[in-house]
Amino acid sequence: MKIPYFPGCTLKTTAKNFEISAIASAKKIGIDFIELDRWNCCGVVSSLTSDDLMKHLAPVRNFLRVQEMNKQGIVENENRMVTLCSMCYNTLSLSNKRMKENADDLQKVNDFMHREEENYKGDVDVVHFLSILDEYGFDKLAQKVTKPLKDLKVASYYGCTLLRPKSVGIDDTEDPKILENFVKALGADAIDWDAKSRCCGSYHTVNNVDIVYRLVQGIVDDAKKNGADAIITSCPLCAFNLDVRQSEIKDKNPDYQTLPIYYFTQLMGLALEIDKQDLGLEFNKIEPEKLLKKLNLLS
Amino acid sequence: MAIKVKFKDKNDDFYKKIVELSGEQVALCDQCGTCSGGCPFIEEMDINPSEIMRKVMLGQKEVMDSRTMWICASCFTCTVRCPRELDVSKVSEALRQVKLRTAIDEISIADISKEEAKKLPTIAVVGNFRKFTG
Ligand code: SF4
Ligand code: SF4
Ligand code: SF4
Ligand code: SF4
């Protein structure tokens, strides 16, 4: 299956490990990510005011690229555009929803982008890779696993943007299961915990890092309390806060016990035995290999 | 605690502006406090999200002096829980925009140290600037 893929800027820089592990893992189960040839940043956060159509141009331009890929036969009848970054997913989805539900807005945006070859017709669907896996079937994924992640206790961190607001959430806002089902398919143990969808502090990490320290510590403490060995995420900003900011908490107090942070696709790659270099573990801040070696999951 | 409200002080233009920008019928808020109860940032806020709703409803423009709108990170926790289906995150955004559209930014690039700038991922910086600059 070939599917148009929107990477986003962070997956090309600090979150390379997310991208390479996802592409290699997807390939293992027969899904080819075809990168949009001229994608542009989605803007990260969705604009929430009623009058700011300008901020929806960036997402919509990416949808035009998907239309073109279909027209050029790069993909066949594939209106879906897959994302890995949860924030891209959220922002692109919210803009798309506005365009689909509001013909006037769509018209204005198209008029503004009159130099594009085509108008956006409103029929692209933004999907997160986790939803593709859900559709593929976690039973089927489990059958593809060649190295079950036995005894690895994983806390699945959803954060905000995969689940909220409801109109774009990929699962139940209060009791999501998709990541846990994914973890079980890999043969690992999915622990239950309270902080799975509690915000990590997001972009406050730039100018108000104390908020992030407080929230990250709360999230990691809750994972530890419930017996987790590691936390997984699907958002490069959550990952930065949980991984890099957590390591700074440790720098300030050496007795602090850290938990390693992985992208969900890194564990997927491990269970599907993709090449070790495609796991990109060298990009993870908190030492990622010790735990995996201890459980004989990595040599 | 009883709160005395003088309606003659109500700044109707301000109220209407926020309703228009946010698209939220703020006056429907029944002050149940669910938004404040679940907000993960409540410790850093000087007034609660539900108080923001109340002050906007009453057209009290002093709400612009509060830090709450800058602390609200659009995590949408309150959005999915409000029994009136109101979206406080949109009200916060509208308040921020009222300020930012007067060409006063909340952050400047110079505030970020070189060391931090090297470390921060694009997603953090772009997200931050989208919320804190006009
Ligand atoms: S959310 Fe990020 S990583 Fe995703 S495209 Fe937009 S800015 Fe870039
Ligand atoms: S958890 Fe943090 S970074 Fe991730 S989506 Fe929420 S605010 Fe965003
Ligand atoms: S949850 Fe809704 S109704 Fe209740 S106080 Fe907050 S905004 Fe008002
Ligand atoms: S959207 Fe803002 S007010 Fe609502 S829970 Fe999140 S941070 Fe608090």
Short mmCIF file of C-alpha atoms and ligand atoms in Angstrom, two decimals:
data_model
loop_
_atom_site.label_atom_id
_atom_site.label_comp_id
_atom_site.label_asym_id
_atom_site.label_seq_id
_atom_site.Cartn_x
_atom_site.Cartn_y
_atom_site.Cartn_z
CA MET A 1 0.00 0.00 0.00
CA LYS A 2 1.33 3.42 -0.98
CA ILE A 3 0.22 6.39 1.06
CA PRO A 4 1.11 10.11 0.86
CA TYR A 5 3.19 11.06 3.87
CA PHE A 6 3.52 14.47 5.52
CA PRO A 7 6.67 14.50 7.68
CA GLY A 8 6.73 17.96 9.25
CA CYS A 9 9.83 19.94 10.12
CA THR A 10 10.72 18.33 13.44
CA LEU A 11 10.85 14.84 11.96
CA LYS A 12 13.61 16.05 9.70
CA THR A 13 15.64 17.47 12.58
CA THR A 14 15.45 16.52 16.26
CA ALA A 15 12.96 13.70 15.72
CA LYS A 16 14.79 11.85 12.93
CA ASN A 17 14.61 8.72 15.05
CA PHE A 18 10.81 8.92 14.84
CA GLU A 19 10.80 9.20 11.07
CA ILE A 20 13.36 6.54 10.21
CA SER A 21 11.92 3.98 12.63
CA ALA A 22 8.40 4.63 11.33
CA ILE A 23 9.28 4.33 7.66
CA ALA A 24 11.28 1.13 8.18
CA SER A 25 8.59 -0.42 10.39
CA ALA A 26 5.79 0.47 8.02
CA LYS A 27 7.72 -1.05 5.14
CA LYS A 28 8.05 -4.30 7.07
CA ILE A 29 4.27 -4.67 7.07
CA GLY A 30 3.84 -3.57 3.47
CA ILE A 31 3.03 0.12 3.89
CA ASP A 32 5.06 2.55 1.78
CA PHE A 33 5.16 6.15 2.94
CA ILE A 34 5.51 8.41 -0.11
CA GLU A 35 6.70 11.79 1.07
CA LEU A 36 4.92 14.85 -0.36
CA ASP A 37 7.43 16.48 -2.67
CA ARG A 38 6.82 20.09 -1.58
CA TRP A 39 5.39 19.98 1.90
CA ASN A 40 5.46 22.97 4.20
CA CYS A 41 5.23 23.33 7.96
CA CYS A 42 1.67 23.11 9.21
CA GLY A 43 2.15 25.85 11.81
CA VAL A 44 2.34 23.44 14.79
CA VAL A 45 -0.61 24.80 16.76
CA SER A 46 -4.04 25.31 15.33
CA SER A 47 -5.34 28.83 15.25
CA LEU A 48 -8.43 29.03 17.41
CA THR A 49 -9.97 32.34 16.44
CA SER A 50 -12.85 32.70 14.00
CA ASP A 51 -11.31 35.27 11.67
CA ASP A 52 -7.80 34.05 10.98
CA LEU A 53 -8.16 32.17 7.73
CA MET A 54 -4.63 33.15 6.81
CA LYS A 55 -3.27 30.65 9.30
CA HIS A 56 -5.08 27.82 7.55
CA LEU A 57 -3.28 28.35 4.25
CA ALA A 58 -0.24 26.33 5.26
CA PRO A 59 -2.19 23.16 6.07
CA VAL A 60 -4.33 23.46 2.93
CA ARG A 61 -1.30 23.81 0.65
CA ASN A 62 -0.20 20.39 1.79
CA PHE A 63 -3.60 18.94 0.85
CA LEU A 64 -3.10 20.27 -2.67
CA ARG A 65 0.08 18.22 -2.91
CA VAL A 66 -1.93 15.09 -2.08
CA GLN A 67 -4.43 15.94 -4.82
CA GLU A 68 -1.52 16.31 -7.26
CA MET A 69 0.00 12.98 -6.25
CA ASN A 70 -3.26 11.31 -7.18
CA LYS A 71 -3.49 13.17 -10.45
CA GLN A 72 0.07 12.28 -11.39
CA GLY A 73 -0.49 8.65 -10.51
CA ILE A 74 2.17 8.65 -7.77
CA VAL A 75 -0.51 7.11 -5.59
CA GLU A 76 -3.71 5.49 -6.77
CA ASN A 77 -6.96 6.78 -5.43
CA GLU A 78 -5.41 7.48 -2.07
CA ASN A 79 -6.90 10.58 -0.50
CA ARG A 80 -5.44 9.90 2.87
CA MET A 81 -2.35 11.75 4.07
CA VAL A 82 -0.51 10.06 6.91
CA THR A 83 1.28 11.96 9.69
CA LEU A 84 3.51 10.78 12.51
CA CYS A 85 3.75 13.92 14.64
CA SER A 86 0.61 14.25 16.80
CA MET A 87 0.69 18.01 16.62
CA CYS A 88 0.85 18.04 12.83
CA TYR A 89 -2.00 15.57 12.88
CA ASN A 90 -4.08 17.85 15.09
CA THR A 91 -3.36 21.09 13.28
CA LEU A 92 -3.81 19.66 9.80
CA SER A 93 -7.02 17.88 10.83
CA LEU A 94 -8.57 20.95 12.42
CA SER A 95 -7.86 23.08 9.34
CA ASN A 96 -9.18 20.36 7.07
CA LYS A 97 -12.34 20.11 9.11
CA ARG A 98 -12.91 23.83 8.85
CA MET A 99 -12.47 23.68 5.06
CA LYS A 100 -14.80 20.71 4.72
CA GLU A 101 -17.51 22.25 6.85
CA ASN A 102 -17.36 25.80 5.64
CA ALA A 103 -17.67 26.40 1.91
CA ASP A 104 -17.10 30.15 2.25
CA ASP A 105 -13.82 29.67 4.04
CA LEU A 106 -12.72 27.10 1.48
CA GLN A 107 -13.57 29.49 -1.33
CA LYS A 108 -11.61 32.32 0.25
CA VAL A 109 -8.57 30.15 0.84
CA ASN A 110 -8.68 28.87 -2.74
CA ASP A 111 -9.05 32.39 -4.09
CA PHE A 112 -6.04 33.48 -2.11
CA MET A 113 -3.97 30.61 -3.48
CA HIS A 114 -4.96 31.34 -7.08
CA ARG A 115 -1.48 30.59 -8.32
CA GLU A 116 -1.84 26.97 -7.38
CA GLU A 117 -2.82 24.81 -10.32
CA GLU A 118 -5.95 23.50 -8.72
CA ASN A 119 -8.39 24.42 -6.02
CA TYR A 120 -8.50 22.33 -2.88
CA LYS A 121 -11.60 20.20 -3.29
CA GLY A 122 -11.91 19.26 0.35
CA ASP A 123 -11.58 15.53 -0.03
CA VAL A 124 -8.24 14.76 1.57
CA ASP A 125 -8.32 12.90 4.89
CA VAL A 126 -5.58 13.44 7.45
CA VAL A 127 -4.80 10.23 9.33
CA HIS A 128 -2.36 9.42 12.07
CA PHE A 129 -0.12 6.39 11.58
CA LEU A 130 -1.66 4.81 14.69
CA SER A 131 -5.07 4.86 13.02
CA ILE A 132 -3.56 3.17 9.95
CA LEU A 133 -2.19 0.46 12.23
CA ASP A 134 -5.56 0.09 13.93
CA GLU A 135 -7.16 -0.38 10.55
CA TYR A 136 -4.43 -2.80 9.48
CA GLY A 137 -5.34 -4.75 12.59
CA PHE A 138 -3.39 -5.21 15.80
CA ASP A 139 -3.95 -9.00 15.55
CA LYS A 140 -2.31 -8.96 12.17
CA LEU A 141 0.50 -6.77 13.47
CA ALA A 142 1.05 -9.25 16.32
CA GLN A 143 1.52 -12.01 13.75
CA LYS A 144 4.28 -10.00 12.06
CA VAL A 145 6.21 -9.59 15.28
CA THR A 146 9.37 -11.68 15.20
CA LYS A 147 10.78 -10.50 18.50
CA PRO A 148 8.02 -10.09 21.08
CA LEU A 149 8.91 -7.40 23.62
CA LYS A 150 8.50 -9.79 26.51
CA ASP A 151 8.45 -8.33 30.02
CA LEU A 152 8.80 -4.74 28.84
CA LYS A 153 6.34 -2.64 30.85
CA VAL A 154 5.24 0.32 28.80
CA ALA A 155 3.32 3.45 29.77
CA SER A 156 1.52 4.80 26.69
CA TYR A 157 1.55 8.58 26.66
CA TYR A 158 -1.09 10.19 24.47
CA GLY A 159 -0.60 13.80 25.48
CA CYS A 160 -3.23 16.19 24.19
CA THR A 161 -3.25 16.42 20.46
CA LEU A 162 -3.96 12.79 19.56
CA LEU A 163 -7.17 12.86 21.56
CA ARG A 164 -8.48 16.40 21.84
CA PRO A 165 -10.60 18.15 20.78
CA LYS A 166 -13.09 15.32 20.21
CA SER A 167 -13.76 16.31 16.62
CA VAL A 168 -10.28 15.15 15.59
CA GLY A 169 -9.31 12.77 18.42
CA ILE A 170 -8.25 9.31 17.23
CA ASP A 171 -9.76 7.56 20.25
CA ASP A 172 -11.95 8.09 23.32
CA THR A 173 -10.86 11.29 25.06
CA GLU A 174 -11.03 9.93 28.61
CA ASP A 175 -10.31 6.24 28.12
CA PRO A 176 -8.18 5.71 25.02
CA LYS A 177 -6.99 2.20 24.15
CA ILE A 178 -5.25 2.42 20.80
CA LEU A 179 -1.69 2.75 22.09
CA GLU A 180 -2.25 0.04 24.69
CA ASN A 181 -3.56 -2.29 21.97
CA PHE A 182 -0.48 -1.46 19.94
CA VAL A 183 1.83 -2.21 22.88
CA LYS A 184 0.13 -5.57 23.48
CA ALA A 185 0.45 -6.46 19.79
CA LEU A 186 4.21 -6.05 20.16
CA GLY A 187 4.19 -8.54 23.01
CA ALA A 188 4.94 -5.95 25.69
CA ASP A 189 2.88 -5.20 28.82
CA ALA A 190 0.67 -2.11 28.65
CA ILE A 191 0.43 -0.60 32.12
CA ASP A 192 -2.59 1.43 33.15
CA TRP A 193 -1.93 4.90 34.55
CA ASP A 194 -3.58 8.24 35.18
CA ALA A 195 -1.27 10.69 33.44
CA LYS A 196 -1.57 9.22 29.94
CA SER A 197 -3.33 12.26 28.49
CA ARG A 198 -2.20 14.98 30.88
CA CYS A 199 -0.48 17.84 29.06
CA CYS A 200 3.33 17.94 29.29
CA GLY A 201 3.56 21.74 29.18
CA SER A 202 3.97 21.95 25.42
CA TYR A 203 5.60 25.09 23.98
CA HIS A 204 6.06 26.60 27.45
CA THR A 205 9.32 24.70 27.27
CA VAL A 206 10.71 27.70 25.35
CA ASN A 207 10.20 30.46 27.90
CA ASN A 208 8.64 28.95 31.02
CA VAL A 209 10.47 25.70 31.52
CA ASP A 210 9.55 25.41 35.21
CA ILE A 211 5.99 24.58 34.21
CA VAL A 212 7.33 21.78 32.03
CA TYR A 213 9.56 20.45 34.82
CA ARG A 214 6.59 20.25 37.16
CA LEU A 215 4.30 18.55 34.64
CA VAL A 216 6.96 16.16 33.31
CA GLN A 217 7.92 15.07 36.79
CA GLY A 218 4.25 14.41 37.58
CA ILE A 219 3.84 12.33 34.42
CA VAL A 220 7.02 10.30 34.95
CA ASP A 221 6.26 9.76 38.65
CA ASP A 222 2.84 8.40 37.76
CA ALA A 223 4.35 6.01 35.21
CA LYS A 224 6.88 4.79 37.78
CA LYS A 225 4.22 4.38 40.45
CA ASN A 226 2.32 2.10 38.12
CA GLY A 227 5.34 -0.03 37.37
CA ALA A 228 6.41 1.23 33.95
CA ASP A 229 9.93 0.65 32.61
CA ALA A 230 9.52 3.16 29.82
CA ILE A 231 7.15 5.70 28.26
CA ILE A 232 6.19 5.87 24.59
CA THR A 233 4.93 8.87 22.68
CA SER A 234 3.95 9.96 19.18
CA CYS A 235 4.76 13.65 19.50
CA PRO A 236 8.23 15.20 19.08
CA LEU A 237 7.34 17.98 21.50
CA CYS A 238 6.12 15.56 24.18
CA ALA A 239 9.30 13.58 23.48
CA PHE A 240 11.52 16.62 23.92
CA ASN A 241 9.84 17.54 27.18
CA LEU A 242 9.73 14.01 28.57
CA ASP A 243 13.22 13.08 27.43
CA VAL A 244 15.43 16.18 27.43
CA ARG A 245 13.65 18.06 30.22
CA GLN A 246 13.48 14.89 32.31
CA SER A 247 17.24 14.46 31.94
CA GLU A 248 17.66 18.04 33.19
CA ILE A 249 15.56 17.20 36.25
CA LYS A 250 18.03 14.39 36.86
CA ASP A 251 20.99 16.77 36.40
CA LYS A 252 19.59 18.92 39.16
CA ASN A 253 18.89 16.05 41.47
CA PRO A 254 21.11 13.05 40.95
CA ASP A 255 18.94 10.70 43.04
CA TYR A 256 16.08 11.08 40.59
CA GLN A 257 15.26 7.85 38.74
CA THR A 258 14.65 8.51 35.07
CA LEU A 259 12.55 6.47 32.67
CA PRO A 260 13.64 6.08 29.05
CA ILE A 261 11.36 7.65 26.42
CA TYR A 262 10.78 6.01 23.04
CA TYR A 263 8.75 6.85 20.00
CA PHE A 264 6.13 4.15 19.57
CA THR A 265 7.69 3.35 16.20
CA GLN A 266 11.05 2.57 17.80
CA LEU A 267 9.45 -0.22 19.80
CA MET A 268 7.58 -1.34 16.71
CA GLY A 269 10.85 -1.51 14.80
CA LEU A 270 12.45 -3.49 17.59
CA ALA A 271 9.63 -6.04 17.60
CA LEU A 272 9.69 -6.32 13.80
CA GLU A 273 13.49 -6.56 13.86
CA ILE A 274 14.26 -3.75 11.47
CA ASP A 275 17.95 -2.79 11.09
CA LYS A 276 19.33 -1.46 14.32
CA GLN A 277 20.46 1.77 12.67
CA ASP A 278 16.86 2.47 11.65
CA LEU A 279 15.82 2.52 15.30
CA GLY A 280 17.77 5.76 15.65
CA LEU A 281 18.36 5.12 19.34
CA GLU A 282 21.39 7.42 19.34
CA PHE A 283 18.98 10.37 19.16
CA ASN A 284 17.26 9.46 22.42
CA LYS A 285 18.54 11.53 25.30
CA ILE A 286 17.93 9.31 28.32
CA GLU A 287 20.01 6.17 27.81
CA PRO A 288 17.68 3.96 25.75
CA GLU A 289 19.68 0.74 25.31
CA LYS A 290 20.38 -0.44 28.84
CA LEU A 291 16.79 -1.45 29.56
CA LEU A 292 16.38 -3.18 26.19
CA LYS A 293 19.62 -5.11 26.66
CA LYS A 294 18.66 -6.14 30.15
CA LEU A 295 15.50 -7.72 28.75
CA ASN A 296 17.48 -9.32 25.90
CA LEU A 297 15.63 -7.28 23.31
CA LEU A 298 18.74 -5.68 21.90
CA SER A 299 22.21 -7.05 21.43
CA MET B 1 -18.61 34.42 48.83
CA ALA B 2 -21.00 36.92 47.32
CA ILE B 3 -19.68 38.97 44.42
CA LYS B 4 -21.21 42.38 43.80
CA VAL B 5 -21.55 43.21 40.15
CA LYS B 6 -22.30 46.65 38.84
CA PHE B 7 -23.80 46.17 35.40
CA LYS B 8 -23.28 49.77 34.45
CA ASP B 9 -19.57 48.97 34.38
CA LYS B 10 -20.02 46.24 31.79
CA ASN B 11 -17.90 46.82 28.74
CA ASP B 12 -20.21 45.45 26.10
CA ASP B 13 -17.82 46.05 23.22
CA PHE B 14 -15.16 43.98 24.91
CA TYR B 15 -17.61 41.17 25.59
CA LYS B 16 -18.83 41.19 22.00
CA LYS B 17 -15.29 41.23 20.65
CA ILE B 18 -14.35 38.12 22.61
CA VAL B 19 -17.54 36.31 21.59
CA GLU B 20 -16.87 37.18 17.97
CA LEU B 21 -13.20 36.16 17.99
CA SER B 22 -13.69 32.96 19.96
CA GLY B 23 -16.98 31.97 18.42
CA GLU B 24 -18.06 30.95 21.93
CA GLN B 25 -21.26 32.13 23.61
CA VAL B 26 -19.47 32.95 26.82
CA ALA B 27 -22.70 34.00 28.58
CA LEU B 28 -23.88 30.37 28.49
CA CYS B 29 -21.22 29.44 31.06
CA ASP B 30 -22.97 28.43 34.27
CA GLN B 31 -19.81 28.67 36.38
CA CYS B 32 -19.76 24.97 37.28
CA GLY B 33 -15.96 25.08 37.59
CA THR B 34 -15.29 21.86 35.68
CA CYS B 35 -12.74 23.63 33.47
CA SER B 36 -10.80 24.94 36.45
CA GLY B 37 -11.01 21.60 38.25
CA GLY B 38 -9.26 19.71 35.46
CA CYS B 39 -6.82 22.30 34.18
CA PRO B 40 -3.25 20.97 34.47
CA PHE B 41 -1.90 24.54 34.61
CA ILE B 42 -4.05 25.78 37.46
CA GLU B 43 -1.02 26.17 39.78
CA GLU B 44 0.60 28.67 37.47
CA MET B 45 -2.54 30.73 36.84
CA ASP B 46 -3.42 33.85 38.80
CA ILE B 47 -7.14 33.45 38.15
CA ASN B 48 -9.00 30.27 37.20
CA PRO B 49 -10.29 29.52 33.71
CA SER B 50 -13.88 29.69 34.99
CA GLU B 51 -13.16 33.13 36.44
CA ILE B 52 -11.93 34.18 33.04
CA MET B 53 -15.28 33.11 31.63
CA ARG B 54 -17.12 35.07 34.30
CA LYS B 55 -15.12 38.23 33.82
CA VAL B 56 -15.53 38.11 30.06
CA MET B 57 -19.25 37.51 30.48
CA LEU B 58 -19.44 40.64 32.60
CA GLY B 59 -17.38 42.62 30.14
CA GLN B 60 -14.62 43.26 32.68
CA LYS B 61 -11.71 44.27 30.52
CA GLU B 62 -9.30 44.05 33.47
CA VAL B 63 -9.20 40.35 32.65
CA MET B 64 -6.55 41.37 30.12
CA ASP B 65 -4.15 41.99 33.03
CA SER B 66 -4.34 38.37 34.15
CA ARG B 67 -1.57 35.91 33.24
CA THR B 68 -4.03 33.07 32.75
CA MET B 69 -4.52 33.51 29.03
CA TRP B 70 -0.77 33.21 28.49
CA ILE B 71 -0.48 30.14 30.70
CA CYS B 72 -3.37 28.32 28.99
CA ALA B 73 -1.63 25.98 26.55
CA SER B 74 -4.69 24.95 24.51
CA CYS B 75 -4.47 21.44 25.88
CA PHE B 76 -8.25 21.09 25.31
CA THR B 77 -8.81 19.24 28.60
CA CYS B 78 -11.58 21.66 29.56
CA THR B 79 -12.87 21.70 25.98
CA VAL B 80 -13.85 18.04 26.11
CA ARG B 81 -15.34 18.25 29.61
CA CYS B 82 -17.42 21.41 29.71
CA PRO B 83 -21.05 20.41 30.31
CA ARG B 84 -22.12 23.44 28.28
CA GLU B 85 -19.81 22.47 25.43
CA LEU B 86 -18.00 25.77 25.71
CA ASP B 87 -14.37 25.99 24.69
CA VAL B 88 -12.24 27.97 27.14
CA SER B 89 -9.16 27.40 24.97
CA LYS B 90 -10.82 29.50 22.27
CA VAL B 91 -11.62 32.24 24.76
CA SER B 92 -7.98 32.28 25.90
CA GLU B 93 -6.88 32.50 22.28
CA ALA B 94 -9.26 35.39 21.65
CA LEU B 95 -7.87 37.25 24.67
CA ARG B 96 -4.31 36.67 23.53
CA GLN B 97 -5.19 37.90 20.07
CA VAL B 98 -6.74 41.09 21.42
CA LYS B 99 -3.35 41.88 22.97
CA LEU B 100 -1.15 40.59 20.15
CA ARG B 101 -3.09 42.54 17.54
CA THR B 102 -1.99 45.75 19.20
CA ALA B 103 1.49 44.74 18.02
CA ILE B 104 2.76 43.90 21.50
CA ASP B 105 4.46 40.50 21.55
CA GLU B 106 4.75 38.33 24.64
CA ILE B 107 8.15 36.97 23.71
CA SER B 108 11.07 38.02 21.57
CA ILE B 109 13.75 35.87 20.02
CA ALA B 110 16.33 37.68 22.14
CA ASP B 111 14.75 36.13 25.26
CA ILE B 112 15.99 32.70 24.22
CA SER B 113 19.57 31.93 25.21
CA LYS B 114 21.95 30.59 22.57
CA GLU B 115 22.34 27.36 24.44
CA GLU B 116 18.58 26.82 24.59
CA ALA B 117 18.09 27.84 20.97
CA LYS B 118 20.46 25.07 19.91
CA LYS B 119 18.61 22.51 21.96
CA LEU B 120 14.99 23.39 21.26
CA PRO B 121 13.12 21.49 18.55
CA THR B 122 11.44 23.42 15.75
CA ILE B 123 8.03 22.31 16.93
CA ALA B 124 8.54 24.05 20.30
CA VAL B 125 9.79 27.32 18.86
CA VAL B 126 7.22 27.58 16.08
CA GLY B 127 4.39 26.65 18.47
CA ASN B 128 5.55 29.16 21.04
CA PHE B 129 5.84 31.99 18.54
CA ARG B 130 2.44 31.21 17.09
CA LYS B 131 0.92 31.72 20.53
CA PHE B 132 3.07 34.58 21.79
CA THR B 133 3.69 36.84 18.81
CA GLY B 134 1.33 38.66 16.47
S1 SF4 C 1 3.70 20.36 13.97
FE1 SF4 C 1 5.74 20.46 13.71
S2 SF4 C 1 6.71 19.05 13.25
FE2 SF4 C 1 4.58 19.08 12.78
S3 SF4 C 1 4.98 20.26 10.76
FE3 SF4 C 1 4.10 21.36 12.05
S4 SF4 C 1 5.80 22.38 12.81
FE4 SF4 C 1 6.57 20.89 11.94
S1 SF4 C 2 1.41 16.50 25.48
FE1 SF4 C 2 2.48 18.23 25.41
S2 SF4 C 2 3.48 18.42 23.48
FE2 SF4 C 2 2.34 16.71 23.41
S3 SF4 C 2 0.52 17.21 22.52
FE3 SF4 C 2 0.18 17.93 24.61
S4 SF4 C 2 0.99 19.70 25.00
FE4 SF4 C 2 1.43 18.84 23.11
S1 SF4 C 3 -16.74 23.99 32.47
FE1 SF4 C 3 -17.90 25.23 31.01
S2 SF4 C 3 -19.74 25.85 32.07
FE2 SF4 C 3 -18.33 25.08 33.61
S3 SF4 C 3 -17.29 26.91 34.32
FE3 SF4 C 3 -16.02 26.07 32.71
S4 SF4 C 3 -16.71 27.08 30.85
FE4 SF4 C 3 -18.26 27.45 32.41
S1 SF4 C 4 -7.21 24.52 27.46
FE1 SF4 C 4 -6.29 26.05 28.80
S2 SF4 C 4 -7.80 26.40 30.39
FE2 SF4 C 4 -8.39 24.53 29.35
S3 SF4 C 4 -7.51 22.92 30.60
FE3 SF4 C 4 -6.03 23.39 28.97
S4 SF4 C 4 -4.67 24.92 29.83
FE4 SF4 C 4 -6.47 24.82 31.15
#
